[in-house]
mmCIF file of C-alpha atoms in Angstrom:
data_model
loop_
_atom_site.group_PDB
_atom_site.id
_atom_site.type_symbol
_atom_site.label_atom_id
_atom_site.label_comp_id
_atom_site.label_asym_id
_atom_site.label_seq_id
_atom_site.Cartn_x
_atom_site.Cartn_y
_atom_site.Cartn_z
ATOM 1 C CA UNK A 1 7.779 13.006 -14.746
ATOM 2 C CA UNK A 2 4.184 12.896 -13.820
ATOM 3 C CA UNK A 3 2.777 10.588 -10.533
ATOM 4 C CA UNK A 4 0.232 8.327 -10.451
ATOM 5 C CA UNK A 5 -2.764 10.261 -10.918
ATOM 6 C CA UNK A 6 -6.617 9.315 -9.556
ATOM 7 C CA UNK A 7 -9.792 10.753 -10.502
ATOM 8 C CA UNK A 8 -12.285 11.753 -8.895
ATOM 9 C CA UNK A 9 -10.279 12.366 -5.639
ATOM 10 C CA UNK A 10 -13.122 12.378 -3.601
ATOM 11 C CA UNK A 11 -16.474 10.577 -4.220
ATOM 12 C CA UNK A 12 -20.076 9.539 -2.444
ATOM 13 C CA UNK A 13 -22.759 7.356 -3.724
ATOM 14 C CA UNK A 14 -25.473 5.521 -1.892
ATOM 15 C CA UNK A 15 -25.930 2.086 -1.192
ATOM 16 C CA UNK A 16 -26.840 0.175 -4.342
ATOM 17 C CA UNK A 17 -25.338 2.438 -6.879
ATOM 18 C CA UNK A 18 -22.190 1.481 -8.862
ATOM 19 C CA UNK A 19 -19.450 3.494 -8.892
ATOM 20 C CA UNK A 20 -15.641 3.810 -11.381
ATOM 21 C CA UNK A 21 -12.980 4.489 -10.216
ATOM 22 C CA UNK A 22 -10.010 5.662 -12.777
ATOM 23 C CA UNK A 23 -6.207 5.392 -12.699
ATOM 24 C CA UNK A 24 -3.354 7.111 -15.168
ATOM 25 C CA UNK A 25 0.121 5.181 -14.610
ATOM 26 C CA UNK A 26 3.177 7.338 -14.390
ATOM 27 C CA UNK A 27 4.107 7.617 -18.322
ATOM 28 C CA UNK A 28 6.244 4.422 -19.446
ATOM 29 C CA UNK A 29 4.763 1.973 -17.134
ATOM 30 C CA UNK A 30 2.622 -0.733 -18.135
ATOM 31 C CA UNK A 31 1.529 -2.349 -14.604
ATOM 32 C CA UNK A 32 -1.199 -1.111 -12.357
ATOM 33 C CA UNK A 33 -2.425 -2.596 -8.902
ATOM 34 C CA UNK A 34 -5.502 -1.753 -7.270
ATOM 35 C CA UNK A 35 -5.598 -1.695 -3.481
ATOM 36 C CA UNK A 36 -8.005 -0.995 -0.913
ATOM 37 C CA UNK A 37 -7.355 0.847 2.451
ATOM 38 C CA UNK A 38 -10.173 0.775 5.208
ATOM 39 C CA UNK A 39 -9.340 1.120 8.808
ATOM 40 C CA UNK A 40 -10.257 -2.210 10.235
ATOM 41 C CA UNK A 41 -8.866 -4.090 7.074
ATOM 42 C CA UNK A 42 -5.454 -2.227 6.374
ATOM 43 C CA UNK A 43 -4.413 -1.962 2.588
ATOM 44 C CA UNK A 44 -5.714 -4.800 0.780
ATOM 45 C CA UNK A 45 -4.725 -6.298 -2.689
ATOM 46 C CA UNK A 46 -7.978 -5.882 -5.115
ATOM 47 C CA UNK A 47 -6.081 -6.174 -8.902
ATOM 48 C CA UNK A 48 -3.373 -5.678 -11.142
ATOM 49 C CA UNK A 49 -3.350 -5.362 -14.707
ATOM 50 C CA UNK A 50 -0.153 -5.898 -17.523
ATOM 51 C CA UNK A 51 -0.636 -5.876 -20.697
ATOM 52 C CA UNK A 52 -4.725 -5.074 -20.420
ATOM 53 C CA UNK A 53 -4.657 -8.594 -18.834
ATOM 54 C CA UNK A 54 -5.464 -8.983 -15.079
ATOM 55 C CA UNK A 55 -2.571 -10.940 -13.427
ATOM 56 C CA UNK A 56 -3.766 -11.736 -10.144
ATOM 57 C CA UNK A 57 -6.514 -10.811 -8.015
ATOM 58 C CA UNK A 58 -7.015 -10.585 -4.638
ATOM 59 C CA UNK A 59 -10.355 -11.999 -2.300
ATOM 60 C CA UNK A 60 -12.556 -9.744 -3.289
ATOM 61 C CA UNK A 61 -16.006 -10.485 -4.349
ATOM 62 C CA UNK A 62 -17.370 -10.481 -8.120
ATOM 63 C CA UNK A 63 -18.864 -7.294 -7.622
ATOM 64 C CA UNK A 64 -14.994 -5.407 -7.857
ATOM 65 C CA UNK A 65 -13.770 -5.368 -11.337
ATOM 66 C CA UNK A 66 -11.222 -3.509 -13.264
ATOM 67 C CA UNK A 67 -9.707 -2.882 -16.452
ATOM 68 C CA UNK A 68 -6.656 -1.663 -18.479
ATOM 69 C CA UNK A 69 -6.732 0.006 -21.980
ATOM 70 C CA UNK A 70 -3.965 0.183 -24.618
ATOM 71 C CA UNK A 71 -2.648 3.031 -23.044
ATOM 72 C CA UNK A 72 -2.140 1.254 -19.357
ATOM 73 C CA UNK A 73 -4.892 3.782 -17.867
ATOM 74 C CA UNK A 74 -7.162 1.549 -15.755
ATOM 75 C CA UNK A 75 -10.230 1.464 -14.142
ATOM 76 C CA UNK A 76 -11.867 -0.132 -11.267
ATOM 77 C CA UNK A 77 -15.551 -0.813 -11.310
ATOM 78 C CA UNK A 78 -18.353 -1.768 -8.026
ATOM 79 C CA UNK A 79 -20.843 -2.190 -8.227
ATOM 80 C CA UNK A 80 -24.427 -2.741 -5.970
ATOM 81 C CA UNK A 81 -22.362 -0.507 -3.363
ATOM 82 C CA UNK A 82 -22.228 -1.345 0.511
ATOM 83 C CA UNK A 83 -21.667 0.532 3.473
ATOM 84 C CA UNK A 84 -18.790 -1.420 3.533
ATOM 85 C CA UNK A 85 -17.074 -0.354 0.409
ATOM 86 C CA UNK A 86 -16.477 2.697 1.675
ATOM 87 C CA UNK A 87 -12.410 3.145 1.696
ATOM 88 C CA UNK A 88 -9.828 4.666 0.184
ATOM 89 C CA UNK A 89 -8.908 3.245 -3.183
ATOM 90 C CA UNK A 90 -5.344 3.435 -4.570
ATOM 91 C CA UNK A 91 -4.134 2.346 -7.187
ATOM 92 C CA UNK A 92 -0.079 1.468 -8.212
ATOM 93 C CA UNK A 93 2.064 1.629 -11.131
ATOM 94 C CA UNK A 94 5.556 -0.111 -12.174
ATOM 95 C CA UNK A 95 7.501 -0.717 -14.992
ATOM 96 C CA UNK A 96 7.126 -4.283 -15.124
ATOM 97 C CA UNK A 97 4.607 -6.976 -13.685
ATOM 98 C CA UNK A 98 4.482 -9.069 -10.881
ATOM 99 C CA UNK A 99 7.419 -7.729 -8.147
ATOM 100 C CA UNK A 100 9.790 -6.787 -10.907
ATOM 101 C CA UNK A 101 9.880 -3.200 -9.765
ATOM 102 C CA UNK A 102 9.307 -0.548 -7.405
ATOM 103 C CA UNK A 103 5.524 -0.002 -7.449
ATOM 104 C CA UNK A 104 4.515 3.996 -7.191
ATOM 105 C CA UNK A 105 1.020 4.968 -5.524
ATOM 106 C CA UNK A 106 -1.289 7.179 -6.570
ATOM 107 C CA UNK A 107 -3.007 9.352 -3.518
ATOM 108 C CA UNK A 108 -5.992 7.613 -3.596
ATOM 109 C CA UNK A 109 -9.746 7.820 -4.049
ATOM 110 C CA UNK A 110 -11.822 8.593 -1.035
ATOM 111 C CA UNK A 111 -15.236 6.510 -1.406
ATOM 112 C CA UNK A 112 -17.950 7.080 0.826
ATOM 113 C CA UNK A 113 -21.240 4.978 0.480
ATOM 114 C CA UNK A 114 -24.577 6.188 2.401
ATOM 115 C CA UNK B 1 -6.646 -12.478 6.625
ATOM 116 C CA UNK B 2 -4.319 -10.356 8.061
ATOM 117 C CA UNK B 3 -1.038 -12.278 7.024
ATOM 118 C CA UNK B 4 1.861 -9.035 8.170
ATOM 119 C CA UNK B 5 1.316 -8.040 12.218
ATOM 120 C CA UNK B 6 2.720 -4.970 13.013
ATOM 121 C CA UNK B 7 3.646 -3.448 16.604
ATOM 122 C CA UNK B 8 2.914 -1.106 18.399
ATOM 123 C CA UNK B 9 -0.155 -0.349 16.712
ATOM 124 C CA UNK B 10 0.588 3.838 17.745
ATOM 125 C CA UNK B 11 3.367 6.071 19.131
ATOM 126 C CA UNK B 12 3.518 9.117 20.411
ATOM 127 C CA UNK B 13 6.666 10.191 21.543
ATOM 128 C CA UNK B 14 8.698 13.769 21.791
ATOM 129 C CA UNK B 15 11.100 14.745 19.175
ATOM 130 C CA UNK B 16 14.852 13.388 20.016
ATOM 131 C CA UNK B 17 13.599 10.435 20.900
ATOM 132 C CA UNK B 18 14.363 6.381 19.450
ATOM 133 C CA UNK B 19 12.162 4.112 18.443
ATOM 134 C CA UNK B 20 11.376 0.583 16.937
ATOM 135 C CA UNK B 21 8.524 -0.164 14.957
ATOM 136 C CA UNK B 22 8.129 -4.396 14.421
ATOM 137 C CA UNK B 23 6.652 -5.985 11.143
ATOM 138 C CA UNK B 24 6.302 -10.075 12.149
ATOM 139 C CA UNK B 25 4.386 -12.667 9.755
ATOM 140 C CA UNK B 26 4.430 -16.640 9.670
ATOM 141 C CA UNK B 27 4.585 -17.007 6.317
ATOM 142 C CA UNK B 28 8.168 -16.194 4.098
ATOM 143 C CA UNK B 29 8.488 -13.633 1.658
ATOM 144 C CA UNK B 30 11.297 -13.115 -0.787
ATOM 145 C CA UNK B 31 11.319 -9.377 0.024
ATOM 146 C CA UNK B 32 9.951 -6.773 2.370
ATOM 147 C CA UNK B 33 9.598 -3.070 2.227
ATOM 148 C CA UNK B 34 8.563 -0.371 4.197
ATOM 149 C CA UNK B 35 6.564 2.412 3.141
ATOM 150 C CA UNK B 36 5.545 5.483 4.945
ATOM 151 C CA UNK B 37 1.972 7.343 3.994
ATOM 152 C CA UNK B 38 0.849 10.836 4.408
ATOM 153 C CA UNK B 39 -2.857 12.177 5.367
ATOM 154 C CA UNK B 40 -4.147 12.473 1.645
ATOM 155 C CA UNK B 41 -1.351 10.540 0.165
ATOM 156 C CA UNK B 42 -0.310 7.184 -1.312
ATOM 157 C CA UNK B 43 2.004 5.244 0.261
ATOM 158 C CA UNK B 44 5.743 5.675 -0.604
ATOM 159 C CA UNK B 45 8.718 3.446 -0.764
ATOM 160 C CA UNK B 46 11.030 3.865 1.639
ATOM 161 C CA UNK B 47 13.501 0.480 1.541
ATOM 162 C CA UNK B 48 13.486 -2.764 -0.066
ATOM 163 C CA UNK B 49 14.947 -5.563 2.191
ATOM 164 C CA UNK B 50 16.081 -8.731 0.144
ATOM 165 C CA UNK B 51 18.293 -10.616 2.239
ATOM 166 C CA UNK B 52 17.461 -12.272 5.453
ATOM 167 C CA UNK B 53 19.955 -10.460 8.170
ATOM 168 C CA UNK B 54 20.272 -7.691 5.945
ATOM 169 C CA UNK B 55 20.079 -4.511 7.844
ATOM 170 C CA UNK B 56 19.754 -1.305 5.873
ATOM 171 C CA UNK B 57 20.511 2.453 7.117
ATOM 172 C CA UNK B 58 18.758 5.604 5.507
ATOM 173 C CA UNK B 59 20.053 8.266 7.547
ATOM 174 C CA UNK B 60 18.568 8.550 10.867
ATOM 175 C CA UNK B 61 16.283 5.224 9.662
ATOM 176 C CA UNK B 62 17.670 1.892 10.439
ATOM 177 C CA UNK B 63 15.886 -1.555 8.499
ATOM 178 C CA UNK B 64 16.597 -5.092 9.638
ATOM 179 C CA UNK B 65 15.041 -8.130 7.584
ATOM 180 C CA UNK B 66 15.072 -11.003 9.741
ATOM 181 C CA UNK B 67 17.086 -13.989 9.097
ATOM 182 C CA UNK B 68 14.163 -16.268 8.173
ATOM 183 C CA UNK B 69 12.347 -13.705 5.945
ATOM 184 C CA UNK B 70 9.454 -13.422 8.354
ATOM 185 C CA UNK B 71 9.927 -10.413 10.497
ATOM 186 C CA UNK B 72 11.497 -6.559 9.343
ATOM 187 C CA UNK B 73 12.128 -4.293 12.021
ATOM 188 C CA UNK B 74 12.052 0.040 11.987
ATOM 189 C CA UNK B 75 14.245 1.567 14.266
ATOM 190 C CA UNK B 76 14.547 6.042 13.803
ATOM 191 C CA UNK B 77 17.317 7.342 15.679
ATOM 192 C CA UNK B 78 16.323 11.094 16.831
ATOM 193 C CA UNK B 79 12.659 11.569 15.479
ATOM 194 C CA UNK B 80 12.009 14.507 14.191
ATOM 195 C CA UNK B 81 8.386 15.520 13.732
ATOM 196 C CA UNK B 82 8.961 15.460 9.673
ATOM 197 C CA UNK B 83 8.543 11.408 10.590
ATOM 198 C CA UNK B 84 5.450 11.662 11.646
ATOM 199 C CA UNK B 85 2.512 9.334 9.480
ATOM 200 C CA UNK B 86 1.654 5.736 9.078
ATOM 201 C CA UNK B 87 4.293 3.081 8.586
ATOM 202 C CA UNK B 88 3.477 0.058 6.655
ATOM 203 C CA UNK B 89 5.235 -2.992 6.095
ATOM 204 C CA UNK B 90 4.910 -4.733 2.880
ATOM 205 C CA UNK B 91 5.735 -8.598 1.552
ATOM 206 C CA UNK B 92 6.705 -9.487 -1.591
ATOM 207 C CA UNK B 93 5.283 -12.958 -2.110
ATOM 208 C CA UNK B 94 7.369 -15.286 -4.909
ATOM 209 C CA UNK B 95 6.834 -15.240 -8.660
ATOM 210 C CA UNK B 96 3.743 -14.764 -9.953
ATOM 211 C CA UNK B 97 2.322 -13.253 -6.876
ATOM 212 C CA UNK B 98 5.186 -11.043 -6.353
ATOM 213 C CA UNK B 99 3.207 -7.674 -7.410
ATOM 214 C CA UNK B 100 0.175 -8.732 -5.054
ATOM 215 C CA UNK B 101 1.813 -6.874 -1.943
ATOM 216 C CA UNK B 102 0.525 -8.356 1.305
ATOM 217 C CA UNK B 103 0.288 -4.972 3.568
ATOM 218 C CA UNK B 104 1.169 -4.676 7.448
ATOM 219 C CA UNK B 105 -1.635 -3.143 9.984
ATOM 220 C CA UNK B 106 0.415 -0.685 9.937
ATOM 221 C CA UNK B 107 2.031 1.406 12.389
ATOM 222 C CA UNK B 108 1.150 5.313 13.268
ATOM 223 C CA UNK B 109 3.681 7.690 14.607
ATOM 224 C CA UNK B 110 2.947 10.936 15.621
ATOM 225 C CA UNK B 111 6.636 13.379 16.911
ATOM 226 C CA UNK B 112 5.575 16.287 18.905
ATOM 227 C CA UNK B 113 8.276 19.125 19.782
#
């Protein structure tokens, strides 16, 4: 069975641009959580979608958004970039929502704003 | 916020050696887990603890969840260099936020021959 797979793998922009990020859930599950890894910060909790509908969200401001389609692919959207958005982005899938099972990672999305 | 403090932040230590790797919060979590994460990799699941006292073993890679579901402890018996990466801990909060996993600062562990 497939992993969690993230496209692009690698990606730069400059400061104001907007940038998506996409996700493809191992085949079968219907969850996906966003998370985002900078040094300072650690992994932080940006998202997760069930269903096409968000479930919880973490402190993030407005300008992080996401989305799920029928077929539990996601994406994350930001947009008006900062230097400080650079990270790694991963994203998680599970069978079920909200802690009722084992949550897979993807390997990430390296973002790098100039 | 950093809710999930983990100690020590690195290690560096020779292969054949022990070691103990601490996860300690204030807050209570119905679960914690442990993942371990590669250069260029997600994270990946190593052990759920559910209990509180519940100690775990995974070959050389013993897990304790403490008794008032606030700390986890690490402890490798005879690191090999295959162990090397970052180690987070993870806590699963209750219900509805159980999927929003509040991540350690993780700790890095680098085995040398």
């Amino acid at each position: 069975k497939a992993g969690v797979t993230q496209t692009p793998r690698y990606l730069i922009k400059t400061r104001g641009q907007q940038v998506t990020l996409s996700c493809s859930p191992i085949s079968g599950h219907r969850s996906v959580s966003w998370y985002q890894q900078t040094p300072g910060q650690g992994l932080q909790f940006l998202f997760e979608y069930f269903s096409e509908t968000q479930r919880n969200k973490g402190n993030f401001p407005g300008r992080f958004s996401g989305r799920q389609f029928s077929n539990s692919r996601s994406e994350m959207n930001v947009s008006t970039l900062e230097l400080g958005d650079s990270a790694l982005y991963l994203c998680a899938s599970s069978l079920v929502a909200s802690g009722g099972g084992q949550q897979f990672f993807g390997p990430g999305t390296r973002l790098t704003v100039l | 916020t950093q809710l999930l403090e983990q100690s020590p932040q690195f290690l560096s230590i020779q292969e054949g050696e022990n070691l103990t790797v601490y996860c300690n919060s204030s807050s209570v979590f119905s679960s914690l887990q442990w993942y371990r994460q590669e250069p260029g990799e997600g994270p990946v699941l190593l052990v759920t603890v559910v209990t509180g006292g519940e100690v775990k073993k995974l070959k050389r890679l013993t897990f304790q969840f403490g008794d008032a579901r606030k700390d986890s402890s690490l402890h490798i018996t005879a690191a090999q260099p295959g162990d090397t990466g970052l180690y987070l801990c993870a806590g699963v909060g209750y219900g509805g936020t159980a999927s929003k996993l509040t991540f350690g600062t993780g700790t890095r562990l680098q085995v040398t021959l």
